[in-house]
Structures are given as C-alpha cells and as structure tokens.
mmCIF file of C-alpha atoms in Angstrom:
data_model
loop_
_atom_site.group_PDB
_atom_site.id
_atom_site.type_symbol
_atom_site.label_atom_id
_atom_site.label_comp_id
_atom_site.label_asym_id
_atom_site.label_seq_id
_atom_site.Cartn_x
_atom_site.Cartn_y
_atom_site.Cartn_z
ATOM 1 C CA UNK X 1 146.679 182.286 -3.665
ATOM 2 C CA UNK X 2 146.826 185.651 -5.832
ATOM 3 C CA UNK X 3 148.971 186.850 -8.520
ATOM 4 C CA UNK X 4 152.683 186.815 -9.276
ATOM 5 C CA UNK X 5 154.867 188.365 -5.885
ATOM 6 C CA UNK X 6 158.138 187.262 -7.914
ATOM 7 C CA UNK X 7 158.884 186.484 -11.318
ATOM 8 C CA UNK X 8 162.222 185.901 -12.949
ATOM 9 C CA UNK X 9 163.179 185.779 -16.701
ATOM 10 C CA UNK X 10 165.957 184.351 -17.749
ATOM 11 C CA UNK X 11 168.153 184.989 -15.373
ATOM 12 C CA UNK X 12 171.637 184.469 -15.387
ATOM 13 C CA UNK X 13 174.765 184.601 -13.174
ATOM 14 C CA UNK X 14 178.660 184.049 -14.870
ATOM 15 C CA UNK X 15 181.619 184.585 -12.812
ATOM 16 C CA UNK X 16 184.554 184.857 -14.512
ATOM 17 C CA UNK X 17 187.587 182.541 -14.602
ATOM 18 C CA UNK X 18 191.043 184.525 -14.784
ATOM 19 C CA UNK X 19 194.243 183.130 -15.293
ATOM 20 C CA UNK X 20 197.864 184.181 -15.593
ATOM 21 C CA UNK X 21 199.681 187.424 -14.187
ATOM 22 C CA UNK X 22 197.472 189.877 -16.017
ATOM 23 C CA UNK X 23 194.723 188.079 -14.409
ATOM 24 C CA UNK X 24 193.005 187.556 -17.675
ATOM 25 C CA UNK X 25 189.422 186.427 -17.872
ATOM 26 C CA UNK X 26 189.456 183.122 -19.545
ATOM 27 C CA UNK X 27 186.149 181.608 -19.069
ATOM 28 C CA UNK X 28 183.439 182.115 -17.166
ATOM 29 C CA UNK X 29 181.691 179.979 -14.267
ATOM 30 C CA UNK X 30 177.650 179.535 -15.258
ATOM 31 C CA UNK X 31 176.294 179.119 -11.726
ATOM 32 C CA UNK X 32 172.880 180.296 -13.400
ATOM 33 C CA UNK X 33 171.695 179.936 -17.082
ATOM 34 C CA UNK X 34 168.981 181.583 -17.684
ATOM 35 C CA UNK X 35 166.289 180.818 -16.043
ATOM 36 C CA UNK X 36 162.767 181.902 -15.535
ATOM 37 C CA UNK X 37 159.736 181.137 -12.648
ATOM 38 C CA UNK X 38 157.293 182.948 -10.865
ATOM 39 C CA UNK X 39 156.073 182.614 -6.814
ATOM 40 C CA UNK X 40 153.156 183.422 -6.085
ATOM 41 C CA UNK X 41 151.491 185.124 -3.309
ATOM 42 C CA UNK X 42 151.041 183.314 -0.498
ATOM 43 C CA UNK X 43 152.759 179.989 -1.979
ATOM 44 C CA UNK X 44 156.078 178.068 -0.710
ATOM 45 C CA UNK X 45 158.070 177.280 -4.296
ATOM 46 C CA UNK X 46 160.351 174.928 -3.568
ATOM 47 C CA UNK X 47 164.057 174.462 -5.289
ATOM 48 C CA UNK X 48 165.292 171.072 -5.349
ATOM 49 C CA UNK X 49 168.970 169.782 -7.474
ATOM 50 C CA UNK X 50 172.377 168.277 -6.377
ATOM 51 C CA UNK X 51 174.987 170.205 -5.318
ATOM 52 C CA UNK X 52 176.726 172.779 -7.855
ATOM 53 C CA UNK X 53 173.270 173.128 -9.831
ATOM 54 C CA UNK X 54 173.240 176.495 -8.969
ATOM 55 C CA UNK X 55 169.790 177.074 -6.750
ATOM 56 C CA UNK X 56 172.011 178.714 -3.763
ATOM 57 C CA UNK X 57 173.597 181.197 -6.265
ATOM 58 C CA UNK X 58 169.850 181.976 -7.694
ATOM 59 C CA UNK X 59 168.914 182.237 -3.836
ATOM 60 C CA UNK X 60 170.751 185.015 -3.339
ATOM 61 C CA UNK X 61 170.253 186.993 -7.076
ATOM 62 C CA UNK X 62 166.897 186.927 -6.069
ATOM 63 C CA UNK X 63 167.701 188.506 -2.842
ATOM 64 C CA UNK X 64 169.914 190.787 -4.366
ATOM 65 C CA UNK X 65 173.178 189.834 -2.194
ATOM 66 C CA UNK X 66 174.903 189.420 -5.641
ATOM 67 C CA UNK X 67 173.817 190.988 -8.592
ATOM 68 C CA UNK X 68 172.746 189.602 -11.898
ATOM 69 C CA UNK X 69 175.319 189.264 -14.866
ATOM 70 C CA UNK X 70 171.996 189.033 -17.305
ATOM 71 C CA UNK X 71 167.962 188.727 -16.837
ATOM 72 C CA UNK X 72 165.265 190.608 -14.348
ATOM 73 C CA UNK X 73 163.948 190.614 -11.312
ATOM 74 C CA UNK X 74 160.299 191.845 -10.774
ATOM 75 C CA UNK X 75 159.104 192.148 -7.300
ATOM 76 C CA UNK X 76 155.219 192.725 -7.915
ATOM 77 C CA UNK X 77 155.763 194.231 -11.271
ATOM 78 C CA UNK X 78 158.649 196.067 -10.297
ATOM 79 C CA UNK X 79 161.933 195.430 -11.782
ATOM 80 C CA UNK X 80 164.377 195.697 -8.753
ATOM 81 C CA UNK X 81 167.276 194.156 -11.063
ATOM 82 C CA UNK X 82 169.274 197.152 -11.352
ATOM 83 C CA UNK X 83 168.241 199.028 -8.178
ATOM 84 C CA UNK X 84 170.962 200.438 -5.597
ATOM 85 C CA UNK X 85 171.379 202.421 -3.015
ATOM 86 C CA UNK X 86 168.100 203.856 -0.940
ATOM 87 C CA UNK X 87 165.787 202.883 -4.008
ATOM 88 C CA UNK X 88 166.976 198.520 -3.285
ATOM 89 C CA UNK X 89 166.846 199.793 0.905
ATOM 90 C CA UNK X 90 163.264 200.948 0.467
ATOM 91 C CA UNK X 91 162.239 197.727 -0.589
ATOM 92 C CA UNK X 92 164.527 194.911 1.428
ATOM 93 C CA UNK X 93 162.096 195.159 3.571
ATOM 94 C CA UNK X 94 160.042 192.523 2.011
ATOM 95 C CA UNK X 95 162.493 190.041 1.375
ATOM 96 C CA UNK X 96 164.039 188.278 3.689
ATOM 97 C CA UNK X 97 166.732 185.327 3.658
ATOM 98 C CA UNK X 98 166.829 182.222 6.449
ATOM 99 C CA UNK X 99 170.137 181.012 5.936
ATOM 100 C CA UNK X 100 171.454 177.368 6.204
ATOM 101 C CA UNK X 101 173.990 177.431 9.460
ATOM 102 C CA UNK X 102 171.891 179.692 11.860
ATOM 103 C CA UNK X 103 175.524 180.359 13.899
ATOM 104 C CA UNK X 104 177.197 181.157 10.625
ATOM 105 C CA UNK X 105 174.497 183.850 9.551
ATOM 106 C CA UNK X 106 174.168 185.611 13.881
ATOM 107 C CA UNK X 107 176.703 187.624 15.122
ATOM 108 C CA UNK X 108 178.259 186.003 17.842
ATOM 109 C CA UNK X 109 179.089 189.477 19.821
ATOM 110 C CA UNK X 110 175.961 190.540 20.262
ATOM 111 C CA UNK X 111 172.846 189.410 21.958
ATOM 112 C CA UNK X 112 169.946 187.756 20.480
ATOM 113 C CA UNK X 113 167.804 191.418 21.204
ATOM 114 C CA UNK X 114 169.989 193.287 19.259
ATOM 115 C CA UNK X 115 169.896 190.625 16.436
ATOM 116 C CA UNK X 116 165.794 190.574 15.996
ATOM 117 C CA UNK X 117 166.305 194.522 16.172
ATOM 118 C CA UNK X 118 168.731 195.386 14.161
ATOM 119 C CA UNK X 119 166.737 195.758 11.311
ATOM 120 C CA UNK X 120 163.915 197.706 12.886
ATOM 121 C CA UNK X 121 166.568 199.779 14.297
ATOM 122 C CA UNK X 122 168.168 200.544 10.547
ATOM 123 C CA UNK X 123 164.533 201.007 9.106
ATOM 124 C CA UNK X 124 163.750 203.929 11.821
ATOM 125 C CA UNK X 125 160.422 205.460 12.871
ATOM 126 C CA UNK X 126 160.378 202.723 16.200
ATOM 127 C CA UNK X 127 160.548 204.052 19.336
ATOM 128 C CA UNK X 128 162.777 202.308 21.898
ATOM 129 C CA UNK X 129 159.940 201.113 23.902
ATOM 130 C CA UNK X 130 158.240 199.301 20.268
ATOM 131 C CA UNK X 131 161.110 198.020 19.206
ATOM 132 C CA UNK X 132 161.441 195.844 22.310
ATOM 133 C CA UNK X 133 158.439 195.444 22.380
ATOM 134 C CA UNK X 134 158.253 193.705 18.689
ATOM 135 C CA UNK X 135 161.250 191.363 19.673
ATOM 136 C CA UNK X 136 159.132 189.831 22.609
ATOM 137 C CA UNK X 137 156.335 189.183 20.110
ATOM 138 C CA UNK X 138 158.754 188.024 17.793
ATOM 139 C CA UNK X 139 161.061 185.728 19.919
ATOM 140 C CA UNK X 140 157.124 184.443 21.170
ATOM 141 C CA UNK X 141 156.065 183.272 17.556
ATOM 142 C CA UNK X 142 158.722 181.679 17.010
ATOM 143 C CA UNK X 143 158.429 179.710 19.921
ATOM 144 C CA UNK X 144 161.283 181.427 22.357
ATOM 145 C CA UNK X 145 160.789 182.878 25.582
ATOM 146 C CA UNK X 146 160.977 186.491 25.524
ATOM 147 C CA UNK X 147 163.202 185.825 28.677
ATOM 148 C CA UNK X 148 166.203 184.770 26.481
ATOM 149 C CA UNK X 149 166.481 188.028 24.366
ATOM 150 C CA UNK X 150 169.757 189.177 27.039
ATOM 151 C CA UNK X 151 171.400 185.804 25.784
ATOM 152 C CA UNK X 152 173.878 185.051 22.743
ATOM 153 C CA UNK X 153 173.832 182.636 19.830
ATOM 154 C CA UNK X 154 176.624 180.162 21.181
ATOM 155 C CA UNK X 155 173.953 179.768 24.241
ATOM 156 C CA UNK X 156 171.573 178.200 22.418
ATOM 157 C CA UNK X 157 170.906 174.567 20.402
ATOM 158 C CA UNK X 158 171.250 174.526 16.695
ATOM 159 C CA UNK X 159 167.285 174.347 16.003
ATOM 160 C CA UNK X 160 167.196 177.538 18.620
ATOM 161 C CA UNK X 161 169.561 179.412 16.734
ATOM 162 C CA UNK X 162 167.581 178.972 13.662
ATOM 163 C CA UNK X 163 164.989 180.007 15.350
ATOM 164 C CA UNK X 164 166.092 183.469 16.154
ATOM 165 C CA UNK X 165 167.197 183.747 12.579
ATOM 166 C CA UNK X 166 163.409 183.430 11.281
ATOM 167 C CA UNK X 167 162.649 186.255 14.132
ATOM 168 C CA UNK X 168 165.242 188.025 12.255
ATOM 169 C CA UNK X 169 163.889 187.910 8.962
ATOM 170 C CA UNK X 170 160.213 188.254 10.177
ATOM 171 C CA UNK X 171 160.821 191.828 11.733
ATOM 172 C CA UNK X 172 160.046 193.747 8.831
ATOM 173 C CA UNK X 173 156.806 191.874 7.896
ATOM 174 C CA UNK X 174 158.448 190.986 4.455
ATOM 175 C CA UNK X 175 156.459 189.479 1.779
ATOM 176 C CA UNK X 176 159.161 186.604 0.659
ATOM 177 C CA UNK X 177 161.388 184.752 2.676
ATOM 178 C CA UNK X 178 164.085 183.191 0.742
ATOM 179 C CA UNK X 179 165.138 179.330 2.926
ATOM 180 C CA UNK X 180 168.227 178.574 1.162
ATOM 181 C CA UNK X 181 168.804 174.781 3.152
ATOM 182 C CA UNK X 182 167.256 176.496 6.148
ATOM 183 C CA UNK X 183 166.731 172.674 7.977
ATOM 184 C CA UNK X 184 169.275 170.681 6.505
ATOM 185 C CA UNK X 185 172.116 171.293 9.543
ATOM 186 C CA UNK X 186 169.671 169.880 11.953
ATOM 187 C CA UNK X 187 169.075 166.461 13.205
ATOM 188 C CA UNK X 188 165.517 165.737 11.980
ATOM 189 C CA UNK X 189 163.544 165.350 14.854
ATOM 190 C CA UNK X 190 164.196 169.286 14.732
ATOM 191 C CA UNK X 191 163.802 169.629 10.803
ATOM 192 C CA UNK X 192 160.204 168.495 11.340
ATOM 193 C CA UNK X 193 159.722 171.151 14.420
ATOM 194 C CA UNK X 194 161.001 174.071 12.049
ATOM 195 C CA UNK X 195 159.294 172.758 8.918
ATOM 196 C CA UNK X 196 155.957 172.580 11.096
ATOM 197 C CA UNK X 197 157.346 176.610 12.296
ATOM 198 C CA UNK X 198 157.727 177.774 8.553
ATOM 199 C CA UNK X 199 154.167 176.685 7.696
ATOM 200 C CA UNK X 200 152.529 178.406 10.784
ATOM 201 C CA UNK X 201 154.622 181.379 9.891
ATOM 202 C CA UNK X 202 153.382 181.320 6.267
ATOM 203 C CA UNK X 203 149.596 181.459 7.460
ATOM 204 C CA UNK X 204 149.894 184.085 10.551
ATOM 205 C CA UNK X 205 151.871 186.636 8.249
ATOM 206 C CA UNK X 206 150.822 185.621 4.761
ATOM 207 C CA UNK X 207 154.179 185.015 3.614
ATOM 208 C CA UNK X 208 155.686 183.390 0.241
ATOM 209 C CA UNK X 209 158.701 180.803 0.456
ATOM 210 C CA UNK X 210 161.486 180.048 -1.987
ATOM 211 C CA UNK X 211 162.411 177.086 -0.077
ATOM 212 C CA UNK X 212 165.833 175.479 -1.451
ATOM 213 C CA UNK X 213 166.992 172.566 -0.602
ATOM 214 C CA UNK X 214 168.711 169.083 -1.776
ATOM 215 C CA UNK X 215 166.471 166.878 0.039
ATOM 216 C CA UNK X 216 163.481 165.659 -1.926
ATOM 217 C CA UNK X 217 161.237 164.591 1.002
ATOM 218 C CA UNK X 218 161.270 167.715 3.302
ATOM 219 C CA UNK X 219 160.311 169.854 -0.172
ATOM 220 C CA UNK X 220 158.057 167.557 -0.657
ATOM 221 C CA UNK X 221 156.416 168.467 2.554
ATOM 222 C CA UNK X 222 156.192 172.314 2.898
ATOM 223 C CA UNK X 223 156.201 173.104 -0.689
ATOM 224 C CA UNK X 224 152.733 174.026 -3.099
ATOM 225 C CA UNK X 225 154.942 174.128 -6.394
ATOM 226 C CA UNK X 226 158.767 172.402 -6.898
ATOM 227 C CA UNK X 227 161.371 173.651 -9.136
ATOM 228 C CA UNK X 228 163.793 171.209 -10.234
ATOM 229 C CA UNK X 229 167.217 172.944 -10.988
ATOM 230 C CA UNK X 230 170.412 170.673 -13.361
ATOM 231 C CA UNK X 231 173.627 172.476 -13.756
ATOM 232 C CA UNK X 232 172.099 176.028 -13.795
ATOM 233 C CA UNK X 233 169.095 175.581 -15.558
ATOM 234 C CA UNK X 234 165.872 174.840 -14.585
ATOM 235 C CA UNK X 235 164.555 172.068 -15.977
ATOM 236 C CA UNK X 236 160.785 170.829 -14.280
ATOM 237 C CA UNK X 237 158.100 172.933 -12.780
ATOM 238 C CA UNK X 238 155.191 171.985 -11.399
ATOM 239 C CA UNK X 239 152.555 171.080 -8.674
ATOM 240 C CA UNK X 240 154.097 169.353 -5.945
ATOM 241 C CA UNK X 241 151.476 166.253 -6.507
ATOM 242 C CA UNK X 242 152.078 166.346 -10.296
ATOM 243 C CA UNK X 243 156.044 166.365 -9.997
ATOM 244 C CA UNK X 244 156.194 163.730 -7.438
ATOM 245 C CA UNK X 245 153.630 161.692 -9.363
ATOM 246 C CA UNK X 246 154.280 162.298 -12.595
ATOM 247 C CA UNK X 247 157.636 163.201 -13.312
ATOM 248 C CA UNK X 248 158.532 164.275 -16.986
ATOM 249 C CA UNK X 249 162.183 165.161 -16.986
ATOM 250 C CA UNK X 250 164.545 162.267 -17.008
ATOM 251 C CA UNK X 251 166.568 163.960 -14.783
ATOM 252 C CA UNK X 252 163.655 164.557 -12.384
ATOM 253 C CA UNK X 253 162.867 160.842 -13.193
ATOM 254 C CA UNK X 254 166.151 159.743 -11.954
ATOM 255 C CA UNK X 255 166.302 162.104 -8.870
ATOM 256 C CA UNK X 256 163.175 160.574 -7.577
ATOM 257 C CA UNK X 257 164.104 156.988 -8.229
ATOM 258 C CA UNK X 258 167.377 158.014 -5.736
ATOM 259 C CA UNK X 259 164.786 158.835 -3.047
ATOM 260 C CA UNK X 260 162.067 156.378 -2.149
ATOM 261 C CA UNK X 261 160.723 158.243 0.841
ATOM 262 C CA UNK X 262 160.093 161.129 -1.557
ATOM 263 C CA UNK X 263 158.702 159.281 -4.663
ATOM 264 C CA UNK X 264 155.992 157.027 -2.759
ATOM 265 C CA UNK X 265 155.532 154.919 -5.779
ATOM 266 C CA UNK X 266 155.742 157.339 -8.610
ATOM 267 C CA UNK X 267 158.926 155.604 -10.077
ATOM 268 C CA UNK X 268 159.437 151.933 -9.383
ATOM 269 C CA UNK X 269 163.069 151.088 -9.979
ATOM 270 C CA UNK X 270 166.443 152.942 -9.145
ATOM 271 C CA UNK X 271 168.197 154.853 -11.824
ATOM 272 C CA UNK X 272 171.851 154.955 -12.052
ATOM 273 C CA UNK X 273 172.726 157.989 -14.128
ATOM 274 C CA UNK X 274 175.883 157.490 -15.906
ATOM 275 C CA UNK X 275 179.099 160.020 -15.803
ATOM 276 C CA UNK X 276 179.355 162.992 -13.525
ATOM 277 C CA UNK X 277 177.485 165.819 -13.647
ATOM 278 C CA UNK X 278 179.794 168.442 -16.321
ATOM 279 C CA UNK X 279 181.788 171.419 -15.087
ATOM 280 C CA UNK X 280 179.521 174.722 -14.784
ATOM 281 C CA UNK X 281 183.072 176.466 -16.554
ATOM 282 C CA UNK X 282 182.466 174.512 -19.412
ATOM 283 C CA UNK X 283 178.412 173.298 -20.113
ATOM 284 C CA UNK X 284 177.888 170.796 -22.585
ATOM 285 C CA UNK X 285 176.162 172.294 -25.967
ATOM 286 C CA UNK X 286 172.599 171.787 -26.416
ATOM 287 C CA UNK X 287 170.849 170.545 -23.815
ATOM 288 C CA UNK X 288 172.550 170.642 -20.647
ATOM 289 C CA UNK X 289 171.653 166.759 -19.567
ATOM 290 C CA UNK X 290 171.820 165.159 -22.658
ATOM 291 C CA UNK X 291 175.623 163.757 -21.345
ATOM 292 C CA UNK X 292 173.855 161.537 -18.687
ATOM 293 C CA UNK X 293 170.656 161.174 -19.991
ATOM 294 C CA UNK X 294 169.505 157.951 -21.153
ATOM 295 C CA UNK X 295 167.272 159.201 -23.833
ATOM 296 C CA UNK X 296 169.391 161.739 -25.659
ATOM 297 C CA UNK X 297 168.690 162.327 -29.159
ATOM 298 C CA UNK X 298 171.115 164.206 -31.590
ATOM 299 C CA UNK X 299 168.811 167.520 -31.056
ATOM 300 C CA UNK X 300 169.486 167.288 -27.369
ATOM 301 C CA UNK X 301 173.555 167.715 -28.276
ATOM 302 C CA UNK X 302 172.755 170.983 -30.390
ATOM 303 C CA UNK X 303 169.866 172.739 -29.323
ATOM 304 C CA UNK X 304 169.123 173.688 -26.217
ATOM 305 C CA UNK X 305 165.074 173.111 -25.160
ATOM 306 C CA UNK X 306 162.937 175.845 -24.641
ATOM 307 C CA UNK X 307 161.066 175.602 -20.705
ATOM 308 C CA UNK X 308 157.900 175.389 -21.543
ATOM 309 C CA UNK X 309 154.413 174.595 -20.443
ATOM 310 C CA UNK X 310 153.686 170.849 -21.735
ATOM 311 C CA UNK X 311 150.329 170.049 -19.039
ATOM 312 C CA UNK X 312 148.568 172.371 -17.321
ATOM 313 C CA UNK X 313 150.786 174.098 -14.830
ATOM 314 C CA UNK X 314 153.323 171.486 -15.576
ATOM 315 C CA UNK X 315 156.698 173.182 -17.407
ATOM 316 C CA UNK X 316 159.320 170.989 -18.675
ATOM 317 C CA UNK X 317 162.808 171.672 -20.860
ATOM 318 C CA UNK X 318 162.656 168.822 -22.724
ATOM 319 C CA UNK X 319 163.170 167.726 -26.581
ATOM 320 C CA UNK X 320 160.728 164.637 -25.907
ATOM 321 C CA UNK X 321 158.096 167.282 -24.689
ATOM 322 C CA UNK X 322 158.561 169.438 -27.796
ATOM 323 C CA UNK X 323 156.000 169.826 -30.580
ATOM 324 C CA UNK X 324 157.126 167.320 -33.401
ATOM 325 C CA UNK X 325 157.398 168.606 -36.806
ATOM 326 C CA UNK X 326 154.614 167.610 -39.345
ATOM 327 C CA UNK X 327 156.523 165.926 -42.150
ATOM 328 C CA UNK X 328 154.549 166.328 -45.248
#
C-alpha cells in the first residue's frame, strides 16, 4: 500500500434545529464531531457504529454530496473542502459512491446502458462507439452479460441491481469508492458474492474502499483497517486483526461482545451497555460515552479525549489510554 489517498481532520457536520414561526435556529444536530482518519492507497477502511453514529453523514462529506459545516478534506494533498463548480467536477472523477438500496440510487426510466454511461457521457472526449464499448467491459467485470445493457433496473434481482451500480461508479476509473451499507439489503448468500466482487474490483483497478457498514462480521471480512464511529466521533482505529483481537475502547469492547461471529474469541462474555445511546442535538459534555460506559471517571464527564495513537497503528479516544500525570 502507498501513501495517504484521503485524509480528514476534524471534520464536522451540524445541522441546525429551528423552531417557532421565525424559524429560529435553536440547536444544532452533530451528525459529525470532528473527526480525523486517513485511507490509504490501495486499502479498504472500514466504518463500523450503530445507527445515528453518524458514519453515513461522514460518507457523503467525504464525497462531497453535502458540504462540511467545519474541518478538511484532502484528496492526495489537495484540499477539495471548499471546491465548487468545474474545479469539484474535474475531480469527481475519482470518487465514487455504491449506495445501500441499488433500486433507490438507478433511475428507473432509463436503461441499464444509459446508467453505466452517463457519466462517461457528462465527462466528454468518448466517442459513441467507446462509450459502448466501455459499458460491455464494464457490465463484463462485474459479472453481467453485456446482453442485458437494453434492460431496466426493476428487471433485475436485488444483488443484480447492485451490480450495475458498481459498473456505475467504476466508469471513470476513480481512485475511492465510498460503500455506504453497499450489502446490507441483500440476503447473504448474495452479500458474500458482492463482498467476493468488491475485493476483485479492488485488485484489477487498484482501488481504495471506505466501506461503511453496521455489521461487524462482513467489515471484518473485506476491510485492511476498521474505524469504529459513537455518536459522531470516532473513537478506535486500527488493523483489522488488532481491533478484532484486541479491542481498547469500551465501546468497541462492548460492540464486539454483541457479535460473536465477529469477535472469534477476542471478548468472552456479553456486555449489556446501560441507557440509550444520547441525542446527537444535545451530546453529553466530555467524553461522548462516558453516559454508558462502565468505566467512566470524572475526567470522562468534562474533558473530551484527544484520538490518539496509543500502539503502533492502533488510535484510541480514551481517558484510560491517556498519559497519566507524574505526581511529584
């Protein structure tokens, strides 16, 4: 693997909350609290947290659907944050979103042709001839018959559909594909056949993955690194084999102890976390877990920990994890 593709500091995303007949912003929403990563080239980071914890929303910042309320984007050292316009349509091309309900995210009207080729046909500089031409190939590697391209998304199984939507996002040879949930509508004997896809994928056209997802096990199978994401922070990162094995987080902890075809020994007994997880409008102070966590401290309910490295490769926003103080 080389260097950085993506890196992402502190990023954050607030929507605000209004109220009343003025429409009066009263609060804001923190979907994402500042948080920071890097992918790599040619590595598959996955996202993993319940829910509401925000990994969707940080999905699509990265992908610059929505834009950023604070933080910054670099895309191989270049900050595409703020761009707009041509300067952000120069560069879509290399990222590239599979989206989580494949009939939600294809036109219905028109065929599965003009889907793969729509963006070749926005880029330019294809002839007709190439462009058809690259949909064949495309439709091929993904493991359609080019025979199909004349049909339409309702034609075709839910695993099919998604399918054509990696074709899609493979057209421009982008550098990161973005999976936000990209298996979890399908019954699993298909989950396994795209999973199986996305890793082929990743090796013919040296791609990078963000893949996102709730379930433990299937990022536990495609990814190299795993984020693990609580109520818009992130709060674990590290190599798959290290996170899975040696999970530092409680919060992590307790997430693998709810999944026991993910954990494969790493934590022996179930953890019940106690209380729900708090509203995103209104965060607790401190650190964000420290309402459910079993080992809060008073410096949990004030200060918020800093994510940082505590084992090689091996990041962690914990107080327990944080340099003591040398009383004299």
């Amino acid at each position: 693997m080389g260097g950085n593709l993506l890196e992402v500091n502190n990023l954050k995303k607030y929507f605000p909350i209004k109220s009343g007949f003025l429409q009066k912003t009263v609060g804001h929403v923190k979907a994402v609290d500042g948080i920071s990563f890097t992918v790599r080239a040619g590595e598959t980071l996955g996202i993993v947290g319940e829910s509401g914890c925000g990994k969707s929303t940080m999905g699509r910042l990265v992908m610059r659907i929505m834009d950023a309320t604070d933080g910054q984007i670099l895309m191989e050292g270049q900050d595409i944050t703020k761009l707009s316009g041509d300067k952000l349509r120069s560069i879509r091309s290399d990222f590239q979103m599979v989206f989580q309900d494949p009939y939600a995210s294809l036109n219905p009207k028109i065929s599965v042709e003009e889907i793969i080729a729509e963006p070749l046909i926005v880029k330019g500089g294809l002839t007709r001839a190439q462009i058809a031409e690259r949909v064949s190939y495309l439709l091929n590697v993904v493991g359609l018959r080019p025979s199909v391209k004349n049909r339409y998304p309702h034609e075709f199984s839910g695993g099919q559909r998604q399918r054509i939507g990696i074709a899609r996002a493979l057209a421009l040879n982008p550098k990161l594909i973005v999976a936000d949930e990209a298996v979890s509508a399908l019954d699993v004997s298909i989950q396994s056949q795209i999973l199986n896809l996305l890793v082929e994928l990743k090796k013919e056209f040296n791609l990078s993955y963000i893949f996102i997802s709730h379930n433990l096990a299937v990022v536990r199978h495609i990814s190299d690194r795993v984020g693990v994401m609580y109520l818009g922070n992130m709060v674990e990162l590290a190599g798959k084999v290290d996170l899975y094995q040696k999970p530092l987080h409680p919060y992590t902890v307790a997430l693998l102890s709810a999944a026991p075809e993910a954990k494969r020994g790493a934590v022996k007994e179930r953890i019940i976390l106690e209380g729900e997880v708090p509203s995103p409008a209104n965060p607790p102070k401190g650190c964000a877990f420290h309402t459910r966590c079993p080992h809060a401290m008073d410096i949990c309910r004030e200060v918020r920990p800093q994510f940082r490295e505590v084992a090689e490769d091996h990041l962690v926003a914990c107080h327990l994890y944080e340099p003591q103080p040398l009383h004299s």
